Short mmCIF file of C-alpha atoms and ligand atoms in Angstrom, two decimals:
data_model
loop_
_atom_site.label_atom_id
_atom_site.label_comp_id
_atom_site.label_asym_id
_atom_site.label_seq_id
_atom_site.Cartn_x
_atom_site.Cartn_y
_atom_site.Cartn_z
CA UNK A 1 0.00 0.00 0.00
CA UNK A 2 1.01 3.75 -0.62
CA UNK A 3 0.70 6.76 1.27
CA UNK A 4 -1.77 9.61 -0.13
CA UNK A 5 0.44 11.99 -3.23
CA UNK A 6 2.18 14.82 -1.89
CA UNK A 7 -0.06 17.08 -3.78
CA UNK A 8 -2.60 15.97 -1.00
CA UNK A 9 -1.04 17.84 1.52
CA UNK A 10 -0.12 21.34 -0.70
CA UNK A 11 -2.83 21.85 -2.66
CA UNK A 12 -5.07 24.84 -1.38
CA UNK A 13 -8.18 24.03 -3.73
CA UNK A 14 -8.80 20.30 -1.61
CA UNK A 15 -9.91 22.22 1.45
CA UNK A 16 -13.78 22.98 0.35
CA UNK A 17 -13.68 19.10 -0.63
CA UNK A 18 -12.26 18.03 2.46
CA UNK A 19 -14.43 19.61 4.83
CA UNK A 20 -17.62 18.37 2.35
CA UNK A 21 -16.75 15.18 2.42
CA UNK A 22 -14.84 14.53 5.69
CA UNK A 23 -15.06 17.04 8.60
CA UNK A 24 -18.65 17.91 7.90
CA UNK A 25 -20.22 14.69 8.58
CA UNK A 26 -17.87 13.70 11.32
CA UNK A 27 -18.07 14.10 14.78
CA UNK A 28 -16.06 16.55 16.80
CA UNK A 29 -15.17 16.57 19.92
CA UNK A 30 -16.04 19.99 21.78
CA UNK A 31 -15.75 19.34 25.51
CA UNK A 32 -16.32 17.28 28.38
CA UNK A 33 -20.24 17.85 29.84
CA UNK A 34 -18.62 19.32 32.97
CA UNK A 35 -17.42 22.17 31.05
CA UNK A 36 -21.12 23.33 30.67
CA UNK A 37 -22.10 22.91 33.89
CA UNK A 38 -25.13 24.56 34.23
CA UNK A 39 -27.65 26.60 32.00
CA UNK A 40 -26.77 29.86 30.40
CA UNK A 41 -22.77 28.10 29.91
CA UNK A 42 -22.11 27.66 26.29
CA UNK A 43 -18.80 26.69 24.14
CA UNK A 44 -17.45 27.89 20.93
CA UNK A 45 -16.11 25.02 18.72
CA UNK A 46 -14.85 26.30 15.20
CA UNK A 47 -13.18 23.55 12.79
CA UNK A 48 -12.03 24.00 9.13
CA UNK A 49 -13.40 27.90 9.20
CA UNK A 50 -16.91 27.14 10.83
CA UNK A 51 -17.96 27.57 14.23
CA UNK A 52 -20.23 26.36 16.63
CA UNK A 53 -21.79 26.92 19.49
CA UNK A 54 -23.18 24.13 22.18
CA UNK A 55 -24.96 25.78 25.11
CA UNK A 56 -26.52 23.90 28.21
CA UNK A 57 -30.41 24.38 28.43
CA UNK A 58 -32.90 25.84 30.98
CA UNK A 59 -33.83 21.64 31.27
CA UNK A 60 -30.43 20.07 31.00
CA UNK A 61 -29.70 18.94 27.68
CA UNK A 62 -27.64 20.53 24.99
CA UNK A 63 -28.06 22.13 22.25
CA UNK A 64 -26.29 22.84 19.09
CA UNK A 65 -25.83 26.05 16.49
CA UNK A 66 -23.50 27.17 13.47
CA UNK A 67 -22.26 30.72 15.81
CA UNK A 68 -23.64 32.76 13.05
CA UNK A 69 -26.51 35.24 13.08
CA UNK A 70 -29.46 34.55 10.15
CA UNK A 71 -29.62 38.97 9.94
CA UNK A 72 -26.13 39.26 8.42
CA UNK A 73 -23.96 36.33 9.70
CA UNK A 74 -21.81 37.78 12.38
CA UNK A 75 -20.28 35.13 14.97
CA UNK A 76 -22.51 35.31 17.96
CA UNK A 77 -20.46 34.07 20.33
CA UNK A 78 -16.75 34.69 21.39
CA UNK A 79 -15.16 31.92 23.66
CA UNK A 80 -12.95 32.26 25.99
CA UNK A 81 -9.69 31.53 23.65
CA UNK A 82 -8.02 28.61 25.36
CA UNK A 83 -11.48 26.76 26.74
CA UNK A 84 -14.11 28.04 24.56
CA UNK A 85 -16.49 28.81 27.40
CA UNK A 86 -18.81 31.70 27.03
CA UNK A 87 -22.04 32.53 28.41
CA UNK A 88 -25.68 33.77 26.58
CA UNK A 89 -27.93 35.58 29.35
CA UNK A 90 -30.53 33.38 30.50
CA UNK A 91 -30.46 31.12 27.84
CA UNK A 92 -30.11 34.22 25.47
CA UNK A 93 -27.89 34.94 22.38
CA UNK A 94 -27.74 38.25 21.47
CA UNK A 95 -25.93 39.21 18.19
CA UNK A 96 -23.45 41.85 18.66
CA UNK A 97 -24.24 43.53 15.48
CA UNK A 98 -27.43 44.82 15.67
CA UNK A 99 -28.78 43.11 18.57
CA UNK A 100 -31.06 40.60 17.03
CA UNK A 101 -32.08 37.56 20.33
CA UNK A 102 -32.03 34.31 20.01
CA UNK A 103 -33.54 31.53 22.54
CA UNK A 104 -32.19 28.18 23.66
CA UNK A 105 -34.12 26.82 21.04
CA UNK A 106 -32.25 28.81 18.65
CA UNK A 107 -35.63 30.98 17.78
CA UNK A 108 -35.21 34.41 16.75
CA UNK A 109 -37.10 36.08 19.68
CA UNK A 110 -36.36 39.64 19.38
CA UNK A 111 -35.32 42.40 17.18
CA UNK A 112 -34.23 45.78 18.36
CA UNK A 113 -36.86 48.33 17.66
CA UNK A 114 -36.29 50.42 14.90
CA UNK A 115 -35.59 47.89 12.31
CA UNK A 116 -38.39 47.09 9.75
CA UNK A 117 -38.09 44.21 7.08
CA UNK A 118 -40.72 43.81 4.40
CA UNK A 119 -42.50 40.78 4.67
CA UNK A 120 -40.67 39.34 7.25
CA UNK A 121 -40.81 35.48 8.59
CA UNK A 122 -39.02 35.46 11.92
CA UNK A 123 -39.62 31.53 11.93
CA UNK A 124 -37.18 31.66 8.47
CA UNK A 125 -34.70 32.98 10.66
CA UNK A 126 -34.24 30.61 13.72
CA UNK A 127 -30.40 29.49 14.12
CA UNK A 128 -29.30 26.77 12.03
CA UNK A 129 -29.55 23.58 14.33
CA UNK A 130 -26.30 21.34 14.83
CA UNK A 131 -25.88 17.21 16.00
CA UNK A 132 -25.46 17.06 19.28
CA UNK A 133 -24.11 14.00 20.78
CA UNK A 134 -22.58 12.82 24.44
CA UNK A 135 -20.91 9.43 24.68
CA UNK A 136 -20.44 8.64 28.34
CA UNK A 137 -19.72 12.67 29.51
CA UNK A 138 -17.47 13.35 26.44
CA UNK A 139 -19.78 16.03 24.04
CA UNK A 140 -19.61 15.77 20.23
CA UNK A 141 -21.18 18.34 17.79
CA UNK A 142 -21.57 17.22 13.49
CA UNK A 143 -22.26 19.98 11.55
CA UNK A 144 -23.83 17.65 8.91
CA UNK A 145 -25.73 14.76 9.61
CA UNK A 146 -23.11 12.24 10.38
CA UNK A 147 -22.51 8.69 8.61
CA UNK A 148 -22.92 6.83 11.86
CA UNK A 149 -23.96 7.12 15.21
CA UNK A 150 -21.25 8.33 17.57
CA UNK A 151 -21.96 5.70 20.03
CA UNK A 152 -22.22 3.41 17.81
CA UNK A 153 -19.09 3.96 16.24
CA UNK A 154 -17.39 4.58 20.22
CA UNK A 155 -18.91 1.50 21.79
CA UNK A 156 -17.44 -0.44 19.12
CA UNK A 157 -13.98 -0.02 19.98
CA UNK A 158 -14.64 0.99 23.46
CA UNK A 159 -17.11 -0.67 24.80
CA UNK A 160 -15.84 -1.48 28.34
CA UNK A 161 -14.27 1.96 29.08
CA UNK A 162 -16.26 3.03 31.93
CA UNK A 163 -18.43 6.16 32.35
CA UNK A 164 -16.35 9.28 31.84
CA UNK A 165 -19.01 12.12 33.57
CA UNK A 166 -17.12 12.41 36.98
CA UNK A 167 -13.91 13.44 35.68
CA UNK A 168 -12.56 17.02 35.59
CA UNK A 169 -10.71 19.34 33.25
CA UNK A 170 -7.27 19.63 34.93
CA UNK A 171 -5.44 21.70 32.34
CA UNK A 172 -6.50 24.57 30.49
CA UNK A 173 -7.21 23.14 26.84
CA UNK A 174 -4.38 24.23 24.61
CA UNK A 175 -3.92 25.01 20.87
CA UNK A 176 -0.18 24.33 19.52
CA UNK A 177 0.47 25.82 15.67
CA UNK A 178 1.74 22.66 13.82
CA UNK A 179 3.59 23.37 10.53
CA UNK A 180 1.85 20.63 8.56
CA UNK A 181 -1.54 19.97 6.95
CA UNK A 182 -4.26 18.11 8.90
CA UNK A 183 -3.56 14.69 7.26
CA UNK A 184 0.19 14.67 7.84
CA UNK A 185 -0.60 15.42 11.65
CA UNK A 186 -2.86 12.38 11.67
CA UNK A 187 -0.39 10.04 10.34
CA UNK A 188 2.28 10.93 12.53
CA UNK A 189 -0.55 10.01 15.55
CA UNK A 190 -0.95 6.84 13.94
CA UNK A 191 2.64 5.69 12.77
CA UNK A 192 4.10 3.49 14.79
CA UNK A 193 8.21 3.57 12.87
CA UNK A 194 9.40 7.25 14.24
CA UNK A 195 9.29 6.47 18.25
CA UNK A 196 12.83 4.66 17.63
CA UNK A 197 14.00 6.90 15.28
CA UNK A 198 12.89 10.40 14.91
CA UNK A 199 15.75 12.73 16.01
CA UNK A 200 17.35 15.17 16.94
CA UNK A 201 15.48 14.48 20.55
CA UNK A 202 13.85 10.70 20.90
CA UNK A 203 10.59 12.00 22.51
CA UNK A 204 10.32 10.57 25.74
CA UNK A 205 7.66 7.20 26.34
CA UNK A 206 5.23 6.95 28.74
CA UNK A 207 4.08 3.58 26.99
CA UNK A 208 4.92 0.92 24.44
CA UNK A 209 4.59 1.99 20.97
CA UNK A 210 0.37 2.47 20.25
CA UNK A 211 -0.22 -0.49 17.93
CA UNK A 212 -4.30 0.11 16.50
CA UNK A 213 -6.26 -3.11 15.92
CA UNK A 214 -7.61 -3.33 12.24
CA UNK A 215 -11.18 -2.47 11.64
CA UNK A 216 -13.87 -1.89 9.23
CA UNK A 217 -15.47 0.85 10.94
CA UNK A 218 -14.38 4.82 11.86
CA UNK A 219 -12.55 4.08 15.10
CA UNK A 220 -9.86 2.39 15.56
CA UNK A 221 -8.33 0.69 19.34
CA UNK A 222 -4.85 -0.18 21.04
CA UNK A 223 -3.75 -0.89 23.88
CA UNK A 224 -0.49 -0.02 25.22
CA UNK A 225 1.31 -1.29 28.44
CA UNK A 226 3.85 0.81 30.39
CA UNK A 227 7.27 1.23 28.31
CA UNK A 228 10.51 0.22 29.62
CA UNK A 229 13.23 2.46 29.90
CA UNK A 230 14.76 3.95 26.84
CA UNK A 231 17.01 6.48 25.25
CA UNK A 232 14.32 9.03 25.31
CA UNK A 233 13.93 9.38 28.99
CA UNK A 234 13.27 12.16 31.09
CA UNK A 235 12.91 12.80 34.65
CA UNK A 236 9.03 12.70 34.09
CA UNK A 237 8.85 9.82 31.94
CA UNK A 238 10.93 7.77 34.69
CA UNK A 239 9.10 9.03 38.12
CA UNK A 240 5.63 8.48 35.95
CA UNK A 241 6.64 4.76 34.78
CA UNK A 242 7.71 4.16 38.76
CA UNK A 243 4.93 5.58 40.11
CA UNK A 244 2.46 3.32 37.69
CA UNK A 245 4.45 0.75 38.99
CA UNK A 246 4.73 1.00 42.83
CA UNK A 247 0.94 1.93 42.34
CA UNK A 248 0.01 -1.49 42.06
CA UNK A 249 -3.92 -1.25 42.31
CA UNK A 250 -4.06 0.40 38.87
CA UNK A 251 -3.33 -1.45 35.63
CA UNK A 252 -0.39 -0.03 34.40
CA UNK A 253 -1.14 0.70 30.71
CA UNK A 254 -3.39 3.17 28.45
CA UNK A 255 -6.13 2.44 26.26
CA UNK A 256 -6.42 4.30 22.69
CA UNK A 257 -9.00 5.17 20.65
CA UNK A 258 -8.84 7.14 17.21
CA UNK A 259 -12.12 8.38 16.34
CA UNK A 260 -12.53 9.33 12.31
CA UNK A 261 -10.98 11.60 10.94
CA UNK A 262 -8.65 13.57 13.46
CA UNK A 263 -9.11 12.64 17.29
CA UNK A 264 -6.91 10.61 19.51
CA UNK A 265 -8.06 9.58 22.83
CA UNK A 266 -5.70 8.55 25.54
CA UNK A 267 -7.47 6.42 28.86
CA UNK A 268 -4.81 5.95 30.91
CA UNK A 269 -4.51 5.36 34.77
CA UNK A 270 -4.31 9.01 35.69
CA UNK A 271 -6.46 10.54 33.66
CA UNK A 272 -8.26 11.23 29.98
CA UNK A 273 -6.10 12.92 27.23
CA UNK A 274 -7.57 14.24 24.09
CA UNK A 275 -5.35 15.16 21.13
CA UNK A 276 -7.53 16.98 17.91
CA UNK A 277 -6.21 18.11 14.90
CA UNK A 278 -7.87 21.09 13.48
CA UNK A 279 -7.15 22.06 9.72
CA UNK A 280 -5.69 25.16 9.19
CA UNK A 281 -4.54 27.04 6.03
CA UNK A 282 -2.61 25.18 3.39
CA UNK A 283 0.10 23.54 5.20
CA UNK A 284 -1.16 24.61 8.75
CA UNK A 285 -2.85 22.33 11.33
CA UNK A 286 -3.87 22.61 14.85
CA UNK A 287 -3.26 20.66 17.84
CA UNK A 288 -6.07 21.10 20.34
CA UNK A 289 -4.81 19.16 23.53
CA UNK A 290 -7.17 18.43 26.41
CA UNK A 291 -7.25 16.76 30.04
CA UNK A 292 -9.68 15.46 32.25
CA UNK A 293 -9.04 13.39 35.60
CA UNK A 294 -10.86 11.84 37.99
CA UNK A 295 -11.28 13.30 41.71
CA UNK A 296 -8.26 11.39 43.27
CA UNK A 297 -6.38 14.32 44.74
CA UNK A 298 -3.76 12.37 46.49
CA UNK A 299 0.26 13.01 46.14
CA UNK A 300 1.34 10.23 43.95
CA UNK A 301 -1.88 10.53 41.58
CA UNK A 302 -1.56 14.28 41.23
CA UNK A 303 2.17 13.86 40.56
CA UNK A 304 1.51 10.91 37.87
CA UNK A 305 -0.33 13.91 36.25
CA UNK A 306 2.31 16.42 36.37
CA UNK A 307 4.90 14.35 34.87
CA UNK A 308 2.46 12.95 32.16
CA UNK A 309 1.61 16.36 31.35
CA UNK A 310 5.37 16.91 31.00
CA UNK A 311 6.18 14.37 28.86
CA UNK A 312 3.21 15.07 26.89
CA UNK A 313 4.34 18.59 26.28
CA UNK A 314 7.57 17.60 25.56
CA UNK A 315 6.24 14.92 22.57
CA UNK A 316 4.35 17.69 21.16
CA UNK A 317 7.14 19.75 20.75
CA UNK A 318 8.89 16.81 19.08
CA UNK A 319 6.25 15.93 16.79
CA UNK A 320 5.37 19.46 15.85
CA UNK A 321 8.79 19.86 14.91
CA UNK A 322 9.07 16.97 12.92
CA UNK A 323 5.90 17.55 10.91
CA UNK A 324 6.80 20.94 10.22
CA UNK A 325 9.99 18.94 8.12
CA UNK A 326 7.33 16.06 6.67
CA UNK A 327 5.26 19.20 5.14
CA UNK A 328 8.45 20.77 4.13
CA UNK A 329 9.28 17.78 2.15
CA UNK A 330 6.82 17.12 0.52
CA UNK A 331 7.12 20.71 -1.06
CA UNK A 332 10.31 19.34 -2.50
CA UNK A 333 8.69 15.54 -3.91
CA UNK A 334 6.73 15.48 -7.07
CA UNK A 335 3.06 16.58 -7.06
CA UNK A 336 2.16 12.84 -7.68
CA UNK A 337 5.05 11.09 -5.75
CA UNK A 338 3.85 8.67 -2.79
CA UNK A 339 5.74 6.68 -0.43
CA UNK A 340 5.25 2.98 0.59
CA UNK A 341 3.12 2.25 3.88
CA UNK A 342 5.01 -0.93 5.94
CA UNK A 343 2.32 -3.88 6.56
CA UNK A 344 2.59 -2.98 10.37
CA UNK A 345 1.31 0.01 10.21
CA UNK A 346 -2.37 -0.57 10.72
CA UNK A 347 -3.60 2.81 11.79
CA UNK A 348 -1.69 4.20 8.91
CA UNK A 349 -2.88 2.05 6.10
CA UNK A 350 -6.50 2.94 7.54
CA UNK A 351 -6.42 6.38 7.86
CA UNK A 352 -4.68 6.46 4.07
CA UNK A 353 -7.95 4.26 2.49
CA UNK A 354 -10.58 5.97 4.46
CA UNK A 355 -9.01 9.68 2.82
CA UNK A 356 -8.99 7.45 -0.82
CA UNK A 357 -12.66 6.76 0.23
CA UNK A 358 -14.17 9.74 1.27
CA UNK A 359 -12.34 12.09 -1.48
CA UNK A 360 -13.19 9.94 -4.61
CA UNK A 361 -11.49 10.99 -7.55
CA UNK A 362 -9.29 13.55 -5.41
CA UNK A 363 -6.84 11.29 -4.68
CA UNK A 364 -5.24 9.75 -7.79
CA UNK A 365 -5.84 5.86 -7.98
CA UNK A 366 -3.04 3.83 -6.57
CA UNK A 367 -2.81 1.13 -9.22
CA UNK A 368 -1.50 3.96 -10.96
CA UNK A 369 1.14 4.67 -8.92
CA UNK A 370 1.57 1.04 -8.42
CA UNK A 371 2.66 0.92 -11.99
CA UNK A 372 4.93 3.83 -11.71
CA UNK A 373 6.57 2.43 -8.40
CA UNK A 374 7.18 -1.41 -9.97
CA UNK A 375 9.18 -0.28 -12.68
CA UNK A 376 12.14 0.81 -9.57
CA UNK A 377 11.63 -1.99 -7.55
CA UNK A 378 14.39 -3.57 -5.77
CA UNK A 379 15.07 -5.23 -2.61
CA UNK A 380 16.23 -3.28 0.40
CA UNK A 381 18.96 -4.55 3.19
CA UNK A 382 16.83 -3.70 6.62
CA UNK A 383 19.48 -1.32 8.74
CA UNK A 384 19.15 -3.87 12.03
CA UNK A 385 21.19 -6.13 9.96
S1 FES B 401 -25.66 40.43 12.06
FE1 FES B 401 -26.60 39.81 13.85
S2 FES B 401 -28.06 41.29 14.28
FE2 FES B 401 -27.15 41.92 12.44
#
C-alpha cells in the first residue's frame, strides 16, 4: 500500500472538498459535559473555518448552532480563547451587530426596535440547528448529519471503558500551531516507525509503541502497556513509569481510541487525554490538547499527572517539529510522488484508504502509482542487519 500523493497535503483548492466530504459529517469533539455545567454556559467550537456553538439548556440537555446570526452572519459568540467557554444571558444569544435575540431553542425572539423588514418570517430565521451527541460525559457536535452514530461507532472499539461524567478538566485546553496539513498530523498520531527513530530528541515514552487493531469501521483501538526504559527518557517519563508501577492497584497501561478523521483519545490510569487536529490554512494544522481526571487528589496521583503532562508537552514539541519537516518535504517531492506504507502500520494504512474513500477521484488511484513504483523496484537490506 502507498501513502496519499504529496499534492494531497499542498494543494489549497482540496480544502472545500475536504471539509464536504470529511469534517462535515464527522463528529467533533467539543468538551467534556462538565465544562457546561449549568444553564446559560455555552462553548465555541470552530473547525475548518466554521464555528459552533453548544450551550446547556434551561432543562439540561444541549443544544447545538452554526455561531452565526441569520440577519447578516456575524459570529454570535466569542469563547474564551483557550477553553471556549462563554455565556448567553438566561439562555439568550444576542448578536453583537445589531442586537437581534435568540432563545435556547435557537428561535429568533427579538429584534431591536427600529428595524423594519418587508415581509418578514421570523420563523425563516431561527439558528441553524447542529448534531449534538454525548458518549459517556465526552460532548460531540456534526455539523452535517453524520454517517454513523457516535456511540455506535465509540462502543465499538470501546465498549468497556467506563463512564467518563465524573472526571474534571485539569489543564487549560491548549492550541499548539503545527507546521503541517491536517492529514500529515494524523499520520504521525498513527505511525508506529518514528518512536525509535525520529531525532534530533527521541521523545520521551510513557508507553509501548500504540499499535491500533484493524477495523472496518471509523474508530480504531490499542492498547499499550507501560514502556521500559529507553534512550528518550526524562525525569518525568521515569518518576511516571515508577509511580504506575509502585501503584500497584491500577493497571499499568493506556487504552487508545482514534475516532474518524482527526481525534486521539488517551485512557490511561491518571487521567483522559484528548489530542484533535484542526485544519488550518494550506500547510497549517492545529493541535487542540485536552485533560480530564478523575477526583483522586492524592500526592502520587496528582504527581503521575504532572509528569504525564510533561512528557506530553515535551512529545508535542517533538512531533510538531518533525511535521513541520514532513510538510516541508513534501514541497520538495513530485506533485504525484507517494511513499510505501510498511504492513505494520495498521492505523496508517487505515487512515490512508478511508481519505482514498471519502475524497473519490481527489486522490489519484493507486494502481497507478503502483505501476509507476514497480518499474524501480528492488530489494532493500533492513538497517538492524
Ligand atoms: S448580524 Fe446579527 S443582528 Fe445583524
Amino acid at each position: 500500500m502507498r501513502g496519499l500523493p504529496a499534492s494531497c497535503y499542498l494543494d489549497a483548492t482540496r480544502a472545500p472538498l475536504e471539509y464536504s466530504a470529511i469534517f462535515a459529517p464527522s463528529w467533533q469533539f467539543v468538551c467534556h459535559v462538565s465544562d457546561l455545567p449549568a444553564s446559560g454556559t455555552a462553548v465555541r467550537f470552530d473547525c475548518s473555518a466554521r464555528s459552533a456553538v453548544v450551550l446547556r439548556t434551561k432543562a439540561g440537555g444541549l443544544q447545538g448552532f452554526r455561531n452565526a446570526c441569520r440577519h447578516r452572519g456575524a459570529r454570535l459568540v466569542d469563547g474564551d480563547v483557550h477553553t471556549g467557554l462563554a455565556f448567553c444571558i438566561d439562555g439568550r444569544l444576542r448578536c453583537p451587530y445589531h442586537g437581534w435575540t435568540y432563545d435556547e431553542s435557537g428561535a429568533l425572539v427579538g429584534i431591536p426596535a427600529g428595524q423594519h423588514f418587508d415581509e418578514f418570517d421570523a420563523d425563516a430565521h431561527s439558528l441553524h440547528p447542529l448534531h449534538v451527541a454525548q458518549w459517556r460525559g465526552l460532548v460531540f457536535v456534526a455539523f452535517q448529519a453524520p454517517r454513523l452514530a457516535l456511540e455506535q461507532m465509540l462502543d465499538a472499539v470501546a465498549g468497556a471503558w467506563p463512564d467518563l461524567t465524573s472526571l474534571r478538566r485539569v489543564i487549560e485546553p491548549r492550541a499548539t500551531p503545527c507546521a503541517a496539513d491536517w492529514k500529515l498530523a494524523c499520520e504521525h498520531m498513527l505511525d508506529t516507525a518514528h518512536f525509535d527513530i525520529a531525532r534530533p530528541v527521541l521523545k520521551p515514552r510513557l508507553f509501548a509503541p500504540v499499535m491500533f487493531e484493524w477495523g472496518e469501521g471509523d474508530a480504531l483501538r490499542a492498547t499499550a502497556e507501560v514502556a521500559t526504559a529507553g534512550p528518550g527518557d526524562t525525569w518525568s517519563s521515569r518518576v511516571y513509569r515508577q509511580l504506575l508501577r509502585d501503584r500497584q492497584s491500577i493497571p499499568a497501561r493506556a487504552e487508545h481510541v482514534f475516532l474518524w478523521p482527526n481525534l486521539l483519545l488517551q485512557l490511561a490510569p491518571d487521567g483522559l487525554s484528548i489530542l484533535q487536529v484542526l485544519p488550518g490554512a494550506t500547510g497549517q494544522s492545529t493541535f487542540r490538547e485536552l485533560r480530564y481526571a478523575g477526583l483522586d487528589s492524592s500526592r502520587e496521583m496528582r504527581l503521575l499527572r504532572y509528569t504525564h503532562q510533561r512528557v506530553r508537552r515535551q512529545a508535542l514539541a517533538a512531533d510538531t517539529r518533525m511535521l513541520a519537516r514532513v510538510q516541508q518535504g513534501m514541497v520538495a517531492l513530485g506533485a504525484d510522488e507517494t511513499g510505501p506504507i510498511a504492513s505494520g502500520e495498521v492505523g496508517l494504512r487505515w487512515f490512508v484508504e478511508r481519505c482514498r474513500a471519502r475524497l473519490p477521484g481527489a486522490v489519484p488511484a493507486p494502481s497507478t502509482l503502483a505501476t509507476r513504483s514497480r518499474s524501480r523496484r528492488r530489494t532493500v537490506p533492513s538497517a538492524a542487519t
